[in-house]
CSV table of C-alpha atoms and ligand atoms in Angstrom, one decimal:
chain,number,residue,atom,x,y,z
A,1254,MET,CA,-17.0,-1.5,-14.7
A,1255,SER,CA,-17.6,-4.5,-12.6
A,1256,LEU,CA,-14.6,-6.6,-11.5
A,1257,ILE,CA,-14.3,-9.8,-9.7
A,1258,TYR,CA,-11.2,-10.7,-7.5
A,1259,PRO,CA,-10.1,-14.2,-7.8
A,1260,ARG,CA,-7.8,-15.4,-5.1
A,1261,GLU,CA,-5.5,-17.7,-7.0
A,1262,GLY,CA,-3.3,-14.8,-8.2
A,1263,GLN,CA,-2.5,-13.9,-4.5
A,1264,LYS,CA,0.0,-16.8,-4.4
A,1265,ALA,CA,2.4,-14.4,-6.0
A,1266,HIS,CA,2.7,-12.5,-2.8
A,1267,PRO,CA,5.2,-13.2,-0.1
A,1268,LEU,CA,4.1,-14.6,3.3
A,1269,ASN,CA,4.5,-12.3,6.3
A,1270,THR,CA,6.1,-15.3,8.0
A,1271,SER,CA,9.5,-14.9,6.2
A,1272,PRO,CA,12.0,-15.4,9.1
A,1273,ASP,CA,15.1,-14.5,7.0
A,1274,TYR,CA,13.7,-11.0,7.1
A,1275,GLY,CA,14.1,-10.4,10.8
A,1276,SER,CA,11.5,-7.7,11.3
A,1277,THR,CA,8.8,-10.2,10.5
A,1278,LEU,CA,9.5,-12.3,13.4
A,1279,LYS,CA,7.6,-10.2,16.0
A,1280,ARG,CA,5.2,-8.6,13.6
A,1281,ALA,CA,3.8,-11.4,11.5
A,1282,PRO,CA,0.4,-12.6,12.7
A,1283,SER,CA,0.6,-16.1,14.3
A,1284,GLN,CA,-3.1,-16.9,13.9
A,1285,PRO,CA,-4.3,-18.0,10.4
A,1286,LEU,CA,-6.1,-15.2,8.4
A,1287,ILE,CA,-9.8,-15.5,8.3
A,1288,LEU,CA,-11.3,-15.8,4.8
A,1289,LEU,CA,-13.4,-12.7,4.0
A,1290,PRO,CA,-16.2,-12.8,1.4
A,1291,HIS,CA,-15.8,-9.8,-0.8
A,1292,THR,CA,-18.5,-7.3,0.2
A,1293,LEU,CA,-19.0,-3.7,-0.9
A,1294,SER,CA,-16.4,-2.7,1.7
A,1295,GLU,CA,-13.8,-4.6,-0.2
A,1296,THR,CA,-14.9,-4.1,-3.9
A,1297,THR,CA,-15.0,-0.4,-3.6
A,1298,GLY,CA,-12.1,2.0,-2.8
A,1299,PRO,CA,-11.0,5.5,-2.8
A,1300,VAL,CA,-11.0,7.4,-6.2
A,1301,PHE,CA,-8.1,9.6,-6.9
A,1302,GLY,CA,-8.8,10.5,-10.5
A,1303,HIS,CA,-9.5,14.0,-9.4
A,1304,VAL,CA,-6.2,14.4,-7.5
A,1305,ALA,CA,-4.2,17.1,-9.2
A,1306,VAL,CA,-0.9,15.7,-10.2
A,1307,SER,CA,1.4,18.1,-12.1
A,1308,ASP,CA,4.5,17.3,-14.2
A,1309,ILE,CA,6.7,18.4,-11.2
A,1310,ASP,CA,5.0,15.7,-9.0
A,1311,SER,CA,6.2,12.9,-11.3
A,1312,ASP,CA,9.7,14.6,-11.9
A,1313,LEU,CA,11.7,14.1,-8.8
A,1314,THR,CA,14.7,15.9,-10.4
A,1315,ARG,CA,13.0,19.4,-10.6
A,1316,ARG,CA,12.0,19.9,-7.0
A,1317,HIS,CA,14.9,22.1,-5.8
A,1318,ALA,CA,17.1,24.9,-7.0
A,1319,GLY,CA,19.6,22.6,-8.6
A,1320,GLU,CA,19.7,19.2,-10.1
A,1321,PRO,CA,20.4,16.2,-7.9
A,1322,LEU,CA,23.5,14.2,-8.2
A,1323,GLY,CA,23.4,10.7,-9.7
A,1324,GLU,CA,22.3,8.9,-12.9
A,1325,ARG,CA,19.1,10.6,-14.3
A,1326,ILE,CA,16.6,7.9,-15.3
A,1327,ILE,CA,13.1,7.8,-16.7
A,1328,VAL,CA,10.8,5.1,-15.4
A,1329,THR,CA,7.6,4.3,-17.4
A,1330,GLY,CA,5.2,1.5,-17.5
A,1331,ARG,CA,1.5,0.6,-17.6
A,1332,VAL,CA,-0.8,-0.5,-14.7
A,1333,LEU,CA,-2.9,-3.4,-15.9
A,1334,ASP,CA,-5.5,-5.7,-14.4
A,1335,GLU,CA,-5.3,-9.5,-14.3
A,1336,ASP,CA,-6.8,-9.6,-17.8
A,1337,GLY,CA,-4.1,-7.3,-19.1
A,1338,ARG,CA,-6.5,-4.4,-19.6
A,1339,PRO,CA,-5.2,-1.0,-18.6
A,1340,VAL,CA,-6.2,0.5,-15.2
A,1341,PRO,CA,-6.7,4.3,-15.9
A,1342,HIS,CA,-6.7,6.9,-13.1
A,1343,ALA,CA,-4.6,4.7,-10.8
A,1344,LEU,CA,-2.8,6.6,-8.3
A,1345,ILE,CA,0.9,5.8,-8.0
A,1346,GLU,CA,3.1,7.2,-5.2
A,1347,ILE,CA,6.8,6.5,-5.1
A,1348,TRP,CA,9.8,7.1,-2.9
A,1349,GLN,CA,13.3,6.3,-2.8
A,1350,ALA,CA,16.9,6.7,-1.5
A,1351,ASN,CA,19.3,9.3,-3.2
A,1352,SER,CA,22.1,8.2,-5.4
A,1353,ALA,CA,24.3,7.7,-2.5
A,1354,GLY,CA,21.7,5.3,-0.9
A,1355,ARG,CA,20.4,7.7,1.8
A,1356,TYR,CA,16.7,8.5,2.5
A,1357,VAL,CA,15.7,12.1,3.6
A,1358,HIS,CA,13.7,10.3,6.3
A,1359,VAL,CA,14.8,11.5,9.8
A,1360,ARG,CA,15.3,7.9,11.1
A,1361,ASP,CA,17.7,6.9,8.2
A,1362,GLN,CA,21.2,6.7,9.8
A,1363,HIS,CA,23.3,5.5,6.9
A,1364,PRO,CA,26.3,7.8,6.9
A,1365,ALA,CA,26.0,8.6,3.2
A,1366,PRO,CA,25.5,12.2,2.1
A,1367,LEU,CA,22.0,13.8,1.8
A,1368,ASP,CA,21.6,15.6,-1.5
A,1369,PRO,CA,20.1,19.1,-1.0
A,1370,ASN,CA,18.5,18.8,-4.4
A,1371,PHE,CA,16.8,15.6,-4.0
A,1372,THR,CA,13.8,14.6,-1.8
A,1373,GLY,CA,12.9,11.3,-3.5
A,1374,ALA,CA,9.0,11.4,-3.4
A,1375,GLY,CA,6.7,11.5,-6.4
A,1376,ARG,CA,3.2,10.9,-7.7
A,1377,ALA,CA,1.5,10.2,-10.9
A,1378,VAL,CA,-1.9,9.1,-12.1
A,1379,THR,CA,-2.1,6.7,-14.9
A,1380,ASP,CA,-3.7,8.0,-18.3
A,1381,ALA,CA,-6.5,6.3,-20.2
A,1382,GLU,CA,-4.1,3.5,-21.4
A,1383,GLY,CA,-2.8,2.9,-17.9
A,1384,ARG,CA,0.5,4.5,-18.6
A,1385,TYR,CA,2.7,6.5,-16.1
A,1386,ARG,CA,6.1,8.2,-16.3
A,1387,PHE,CA,8.5,9.4,-13.7
A,1388,VAL,CA,11.8,11.1,-14.0
A,1389,THR,CA,14.2,10.5,-11.1
A,1390,ILE,CA,17.8,9.5,-10.4
A,1391,LYS,CA,18.8,5.9,-9.9
A,1392,PRO,CA,18.9,5.1,-6.2
A,1393,GLY,CA,22.0,3.7,-4.5
A,1394,ALA,CA,22.1,0.5,-2.6
A,1395,TYR,CA,22.1,0.9,1.1
A,1396,PRO,CA,23.1,-1.2,4.1
A,1397,TRP,CA,20.6,-2.4,6.8
A,1398,ARG,CA,21.0,-4.4,10.0
A,1399,ASN,CA,19.0,-7.5,9.1
A,1400,HIS,CA,22.2,-9.7,9.2
A,1401,HIS,CA,25.9,-9.3,8.9
A,1402,ASN,CA,26.9,-7.4,5.7
A,1403,ALA,CA,23.2,-6.9,4.7
A,1404,TRP,CA,22.6,-4.5,1.7
A,1405,ARG,CA,19.3,-3.7,-0.1
A,1406,PRO,CA,19.5,-3.9,-3.9
A,1407,ALA,CA,18.8,-0.6,-5.4
A,1408,HIS,CA,15.0,-0.1,-5.5
A,1409,ILE,CA,12.1,2.4,-5.8
A,1410,HIS,CA,9.1,1.9,-3.5
A,1411,PHE,CA,5.8,1.9,-5.2
A,1412,SER,CA,2.3,2.4,-3.7
A,1413,LEU,CA,-0.7,1.9,-5.8
A,1414,PHE,CA,-4.5,2.3,-5.6
A,1415,GLY,CA,-6.5,0.5,-8.3
A,1416,PRO,CA,-10.1,0.1,-8.6
A,1417,SER,CA,-10.8,-1.0,-5.0
A,1418,PHE,CA,-9.5,-1.9,-1.6
A,1419,LEU,CA,-8.7,-5.4,-3.0
A,1420,SER,CA,-6.4,-4.0,-5.6
A,1421,ARG,CA,-4.4,-1.8,-3.1
A,1422,VAL,CA,-0.8,-2.8,-3.2
A,1423,ILE,CA,2.6,-1.5,-2.0
A,1424,THR,CA,5.7,-2.9,-3.6
A,1425,GLN,CA,9.3,-2.2,-4.7
A,1426,MET,CA,10.7,-2.0,-8.1
A,1427,TYR,CA,14.3,-3.3,-8.8
A,1428,PHE,CA,16.9,-2.7,-11.6
A,1429,PRO,CA,18.1,-5.6,-13.9
A,1430,GLY,CA,21.2,-7.4,-13.1
A,1431,ASP,CA,21.6,-6.4,-9.5
A,1432,PRO,CA,24.2,-8.6,-7.8
A,1433,LEU,CA,22.5,-8.1,-4.5
A,1434,PHE,CA,19.3,-10.1,-5.5
A,1435,ARG,CA,20.3,-13.3,-4.2
A,1436,PHE,CA,21.4,-12.0,-0.7
A,1437,ASP,CA,18.3,-9.9,-0.1
A,1438,PRO,CA,15.7,-11.6,2.1
A,1439,ILE,CA,13.0,-8.9,1.2
A,1440,PHE,CA,13.3,-9.7,-2.5
A,1441,GLN,CA,13.6,-13.4,-1.9
A,1442,SER,CA,10.5,-13.5,0.4
A,1443,ILE,CA,8.7,-14.0,-3.0
A,1444,THR,CA,9.3,-17.7,-3.3
A,1445,ASP,CA,8.1,-18.0,-6.9
A,1446,GLU,CA,10.9,-17.0,-9.2
A,1447,ARG,CA,8.6,-15.8,-12.0
A,1448,ALA,CA,6.7,-13.7,-9.6
A,1449,ARG,CA,10.0,-12.3,-8.1
A,1450,ASN,CA,11.3,-11.4,-11.5
A,1451,ARG,CA,8.3,-9.3,-12.2
A,1452,LEU,CA,9.6,-6.8,-9.8
A,1453,ILE,CA,12.7,-6.2,-11.9
A,1454,SER,CA,12.4,-3.5,-14.3
A,1455,ARG,CA,13.4,-3.8,-18.0
A,1456,PHE,CA,16.1,-1.6,-19.5
A,1457,ASP,CA,14.3,0.3,-22.3
A,1458,ILE,CA,16.3,1.6,-25.1
A,1459,ASP,CA,13.4,2.8,-27.0
A,1460,THR,CA,12.3,5.2,-24.1
A,1461,THR,CA,15.9,6.2,-23.4
A,1462,GLU,CA,16.4,9.9,-24.4
A,1463,PRO,CA,19.6,10.4,-26.2
A,1464,GLU,CA,22.1,12.7,-24.5
A,1465,TRP,CA,19.9,12.8,-21.5
A,1466,ALA,CA,18.7,9.7,-19.5
A,1467,LEU,CA,18.4,6.0,-19.5
A,1468,ALA,CA,14.9,4.5,-19.3
A,1469,TYR,CA,13.5,1.5,-17.4
A,1470,GLN,CA,10.2,0.0,-17.9
A,1471,PHE,CA,8.0,-1.5,-15.1
A,1472,ASP,CA,4.6,-2.7,-15.8
A,1473,ILE,CA,2.3,-3.4,-12.7
A,1474,VAL,CA,-0.5,-5.9,-12.6
A,1475,LEU,CA,-3.2,-5.2,-10.0
A,1476,ARG,CA,-5.8,-7.5,-8.8
A,1477,GLY,CA,-9.2,-7.6,-10.5
A,1478,ARG,CA,-10.6,-9.0,-13.8
A,1479,GLU,CA,-13.7,-8.8,-15.7
A,1480,ALA,CA,-16.7,-10.6,-14.2
A,1481,THR,CA,-17.3,-12.4,-17.6
A,1482,PRO,CA,-13.8,-13.0,-19.1
A,1483,THR,CA,-14.0,-12.6,-23.0
A,1484,GLU,CA,-12.4,-15.2,-25.1
A,1485,GLU,CA,-11.0,-12.9,-27.7
A,1486,PRO,CA,-8.4,-10.3,-27.0
A,1487,HIS,CA,-9.7,-6.7,-27.1
A,1488,GLU,CA,-8.9,-4.5,-30.0
A,1489,HIS,CA,-8.4,-0.9,-29.1
B,159,MET,CA,-3.3,-2.5,-28.9
B,160,ASN,CA,-3.9,-6.1,-28.0
B,161,THR,CA,-4.2,-7.0,-24.3
B,162,GLU,CA,-2.1,-10.0,-23.5
B,163,LYS,CA,-2.9,-11.8,-20.4
B,164,PRO,CA,-0.1,-10.9,-17.9
B,165,ASP,CA,2.1,-13.4,-16.2
B,166,GLY,CA,0.5,-12.7,-12.8
B,167,LEU,CA,0.1,-10.1,-10.1
B,168,THR,CA,2.8,-7.8,-9.2
B,169,PRO,CA,3.9,-9.2,-5.8
B,170,SER,CA,3.7,-7.0,-2.6
B,171,GLN,CA,6.9,-5.9,-0.8
B,172,THR,CA,7.2,-4.2,2.6
B,173,ILE,CA,6.5,-0.5,3.0
B,174,GLY,CA,9.8,-0.3,4.9
B,175,PRO,CA,10.7,2.3,7.6
B,176,PHE,CA,11.1,5.2,5.4
B,177,PHE,CA,7.8,5.9,3.8
B,178,ALA,CA,6.7,8.9,5.9
B,179,TYR,CA,8.2,11.8,3.8
B,180,ALA,CA,6.2,10.4,0.8
B,181,LEU,CA,3.0,8.9,2.1
B,182,THR,CA,2.4,10.8,5.4
B,183,PRO,CA,4.6,13.9,4.8
B,184,ARG,CA,3.0,16.4,7.1
B,185,ALA,CA,6.2,16.7,9.3
B,186,TYR,CA,8.2,17.1,6.1
B,187,GLY,CA,6.0,19.9,4.7
B,188,GLY,CA,4.9,17.6,1.9
B,189,PRO,CA,1.5,17.5,0.3
B,190,GLU,CA,-0.8,15.0,1.9
B,191,LEU,CA,-3.0,12.7,-0.3
B,192,ALA,CA,-5.1,12.0,2.8
B,193,SER,CA,-4.9,12.3,6.5
B,194,GLU,CA,-6.6,11.4,9.9
B,195,GLN,CA,-9.4,13.8,8.9
B,196,VAL,CA,-11.8,11.7,6.7
B,197,ALA,CA,-14.8,14.0,6.8
B,198,GLY,CA,-14.8,17.8,6.1
B,199,GLU,CA,-17.1,20.2,7.8
B,200,GLY,CA,-20.6,19.9,6.7
B,201,VAL,CA,-20.5,16.2,6.0
B,202,ALA,CA,-23.6,14.6,7.5
B,203,GLY,CA,-23.1,12.1,10.2
B,204,GLU,CA,-22.1,11.6,13.7
B,205,ARG,CA,-18.5,12.8,14.3
B,206,ILE,CA,-16.4,10.2,15.9
B,207,ARG,CA,-12.8,9.8,16.9
B,208,ILE,CA,-11.0,6.6,16.9
B,209,GLU,CA,-7.6,6.2,18.8
B,210,GLY,CA,-5.3,3.1,19.0
B,211,THR,CA,-1.8,2.0,19.5
B,212,VAL,CA,0.0,-0.7,17.4
B,213,PHE,CA,1.8,-3.5,19.3
B,214,ASP,CA,4.1,-6.3,18.1
B,215,GLY,CA,4.4,-9.8,19.4
B,216,ASP,CA,6.4,-8.7,22.5
B,217,GLY,CA,3.9,-6.0,23.4
B,218,VAL,CA,6.4,-3.4,22.1
B,219,ILE,CA,4.8,-0.4,20.3
B,220,VAL,CA,5.1,-0.2,16.6
B,221,GLY,CA,6.2,3.3,15.8
B,222,ASP,CA,6.6,3.0,12.0
B,223,ALA,CA,3.2,1.7,10.9
B,224,MET,CA,0.8,3.2,8.4
B,225,ILE,CA,-2.9,2.7,8.9
B,226,GLU,CA,-5.4,3.2,6.1
B,227,THR,CA,-9.1,3.3,6.6
B,228,TRP,CA,-12.0,3.0,4.0
B,229,GLN,CA,-15.7,3.4,4.9
B,230,ALA,CA,-19.1,4.1,3.8
B,231,ASP,CA,-20.9,7.4,4.5
B,232,ALA,CA,-23.6,7.8,7.2
B,233,GLU,CA,-26.1,6.4,4.7
B,234,GLY,CA,-24.0,3.3,4.0
B,235,ARG,CA,-22.9,4.5,0.6
B,236,PHE,CA,-19.4,4.4,-1.0
B,237,ASN,CA,-18.1,7.2,-3.2
B,238,ALA,CA,-21.5,8.8,-3.2
B,239,VAL,CA,-22.0,11.5,-5.8
B,240,GLY,CA,-22.6,14.8,-4.2
B,241,ASN,CA,-21.3,14.0,-0.7
B,242,ALA,CA,-18.6,16.7,-1.0
B,243,GLY,CA,-15.9,16.7,1.7
B,244,PHE,CA,-16.0,13.0,2.2
B,245,THR,CA,-13.8,10.6,0.5
B,246,GLY,CA,-14.3,7.7,2.8
B,247,PHE,CA,-10.4,7.2,3.0
B,248,GLY,CA,-8.2,8.0,5.9
B,249,ARG,CA,-4.5,7.6,6.4
B,250,ALA,CA,-2.4,7.9,9.5
B,251,GLU,CA,1.2,7.2,10.4
B,252,THR,CA,1.8,5.8,14.0
B,253,THR,CA,3.8,8.1,16.3
B,254,ALA,CA,7.0,7.2,18.0
B,255,GLU,CA,4.7,5.9,20.8
B,256,GLY,CA,2.9,3.7,18.3
B,257,ALA,CA,-0.3,5.8,18.4
B,258,PHE,CA,-2.7,6.7,15.6
B,259,PHE,CA,-6.1,8.4,15.4
B,260,ILE,CA,-8.8,8.8,12.8
B,261,GLU,CA,-11.5,11.5,12.9
B,262,THR,CA,-14.5,10.7,10.7
B,263,ILE,CA,-18.2,10.2,10.8
B,264,ARG,CA,-19.9,7.0,11.9
B,265,PRO,CA,-20.5,4.9,8.9
B,266,GLY,CA,-24.1,3.5,8.1
B,267,ALA,CA,-25.0,-0.2,7.9
B,268,LEU,CA,-24.7,-1.6,4.4
B,269,PRO,CA,-25.6,-4.6,2.4
B,270,GLY,CA,-23.7,-7.9,3.0
B,271,PRO,CA,-23.5,-11.3,1.2
B,272,ASN,CA,-26.9,-13.1,0.5
B,273,GLY,CA,-29.3,-10.4,1.5
B,274,SER,CA,-27.6,-9.8,5.0
B,275,THR,CA,-26.8,-6.5,6.5
B,276,GLN,CA,-23.4,-5.5,7.6
B,277,ALA,CA,-23.1,-3.6,10.8
B,278,PRO,CA,-21.3,-0.2,10.5
B,279,HIS,CA,-17.5,-0.7,10.2
B,280,LEU,CA,-14.3,0.7,8.7
B,281,THR,CA,-12.1,-1.4,6.5
B,282,VAL,CA,-8.4,-1.2,7.5
B,283,SER,CA,-5.1,-1.8,6.0
B,284,VAL,CA,-1.9,-2.1,8.2
B,285,PHE,CA,1.4,-1.5,6.5
B,286,ALA,CA,4.8,-1.5,8.4
B,287,ARG,CA,8.3,-2.6,8.2
B,288,GLY,CA,8.3,-6.3,8.8
B,289,LEU,CA,5.0,-6.9,7.0
B,290,LEU,CA,5.7,-8.0,3.4
B,291,ILE,CA,2.0,-7.6,2.6
B,292,ARG,CA,-0.5,-5.4,4.1
B,293,LEU,CA,-2.7,-6.7,6.9
B,294,ALA,CA,-6.5,-6.4,6.4
B,295,THR,CA,-8.9,-5.9,9.4
B,296,ARG,CA,-12.1,-4.1,10.3
B,297,ILE,CA,-13.2,-1.7,13.0
B,298,TYR,CA,-16.6,-2.2,14.3
B,299,PHE,CA,-18.3,-0.2,17.2
B,300,ASP,CA,-19.2,-1.6,20.6
B,301,ASP,CA,-22.6,0.3,20.7
B,302,GLU,CA,-24.0,-1.0,17.5
B,303,PRO,CA,-26.7,-3.6,18.0
B,304,GLY,CA,-26.3,-4.7,14.4
B,305,ASN,CA,-23.0,-6.5,15.4
B,306,ALA,CA,-24.9,-9.4,16.5
B,307,GLN,CA,-26.2,-10.2,13.0
B,308,ASP,CA,-23.1,-9.1,11.1
B,309,PRO,CA,-22.1,-11.8,8.6
B,310,VAL,CA,-18.4,-11.1,8.8
B,311,LEU,CA,-18.2,-10.9,12.6
B,312,ALA,CA,-20.1,-14.3,12.4
B,313,LEU,CA,-17.1,-15.9,10.7
B,314,VAL,CA,-14.8,-15.0,13.5
B,315,PRO,CA,-14.4,-17.3,16.5
B,316,ALA,CA,-16.4,-15.8,19.3
B,317,GLU,CA,-13.4,-15.4,21.6
B,318,ARG,CA,-11.6,-13.4,19.1
B,319,ARG,CA,-14.4,-11.1,18.0
B,320,SER,CA,-13.7,-8.4,20.5
B,321,THR,CA,-10.4,-7.6,18.7
B,322,LEU,CA,-12.5,-6.1,15.9
B,323,ILE,CA,-14.7,-3.9,18.1
B,324,ALA,CA,-13.7,-0.4,19.1
B,325,ARG,CA,-14.7,0.5,22.6
B,326,ARG,CA,-16.2,3.9,23.4
B,327,GLY,CA,-14.7,5.5,26.5
B,328,THR,CA,-16.3,8.0,28.8
B,329,ASP,CA,-14.7,10.7,26.9
B,330,GLY,CA,-16.6,9.6,23.9
B,331,VAL,CA,-13.5,8.4,21.8
B,332,PHE,CA,-13.4,4.9,20.4
B,333,ARG,CA,-10.4,2.9,21.4
B,334,PHE,CA,-9.0,0.4,18.9
B,335,ASP,CA,-5.6,-1.2,19.5
B,336,ILE,CA,-4.0,-3.4,16.9
B,337,ARG,CA,-1.9,-6.3,18.1
B,338,LEU,CA,0.0,-7.8,15.3
B,339,GLN,CA,1.0,-11.1,17.1
B,340,GLY,CA,0.4,-13.1,20.2
B,341,GLU,CA,-1.9,-12.6,23.1
B,342,GLY,CA,-5.0,-10.7,22.1
B,343,GLU,CA,-3.9,-10.8,18.4
B,344,THR,CA,-6.1,-8.7,16.2
B,345,VAL,CA,-8.1,-10.7,13.7
B,346,PHE,CA,-6.8,-10.2,10.2
B,347,PHE,CA,-8.5,-11.3,7.1
B,348,ASP,CA,-7.5,-13.1,3.9
B,349,VAL,CA,-9.0,-10.8,1.4
C,2264,LIG,FE1,13.9,1.2,0.7
């Protein structure tokens, strides 16, 4: 499969110079980026289709002796390219806070309880149709020190490897209707509203399992499209 | 199943400060997808070690960054079939002192645009709290004569080129610091 990587779509991304997010001030480069032609170094990338990922890796609620506290949820979706074609064998790594808004990371100082039954890290590889599925608990919102009374909306961090170095992306998935969206400079760093809203998962009644867990759907579109785009939609 | 053209790319967000227990989980006892060790024993090529420190615009060390490297093998090939023990992919978290290292083999030269030849290099992503999208850069080597003809280095203003070139010390280790902002700012690419 030969892909090309148009640059227009990149406008969806936030700029590193986003001063409302204080940590950018001393970390964003001040010099303009230098336009790089796409060579073999960029159009190739690590292959993880062979990585052994088990059911346990994608079920964050079954890693410990007991069940974690919080609202059990299912997160599913598809990984697609810019033409809407599935990206199979894409590696997804996720991490998140527990239901109280606390990370197990040693530097998280938020005075909310750790949950001995929840670590909050998972992995999955997409199937032939680009699908993935995680079971986890809904993360809590948590405070941070960016500005007075700063809180992050509940989110799950997603890290993805697609077909090449150019499709590599790390992002965050949010939950619908969060009242913190308008106050969060990280979410708001994406200036295009439509692009921003693509990070909000969709409540999914069809995947919700009765008597067990609510489901959210989050499709992810990675860089890359067919070298010769076809006019007709593919029939599978 | 019809493929509908999506609305657009999924935008990037920062890796944040708390990724380590998932992405670089050695200290947490978790399974590592990749590490600082890029080439297993028996992989052909010259063994090299690259060390560096990440600094912010005040010259303060960045102790919560993740560095990923991607490279060709010694023959200049990517994902070569049969090159067992070599994925070409490295991943390192900076220490509390802002330091990272990668142990790998020296990559070979490889084809560039318009029939040119690219000097040996690693392709690098830098992720950190405060970076909303990864920074892309390259690591070249100061003892490679091919640097003078490299088509990518040629795009970089001469006075900034040195920020992309790792320098070999008397101990044999290549040194490559990353300066995110300000004096000596590393060249980052729009990919
Ligand atoms: Fe977070």
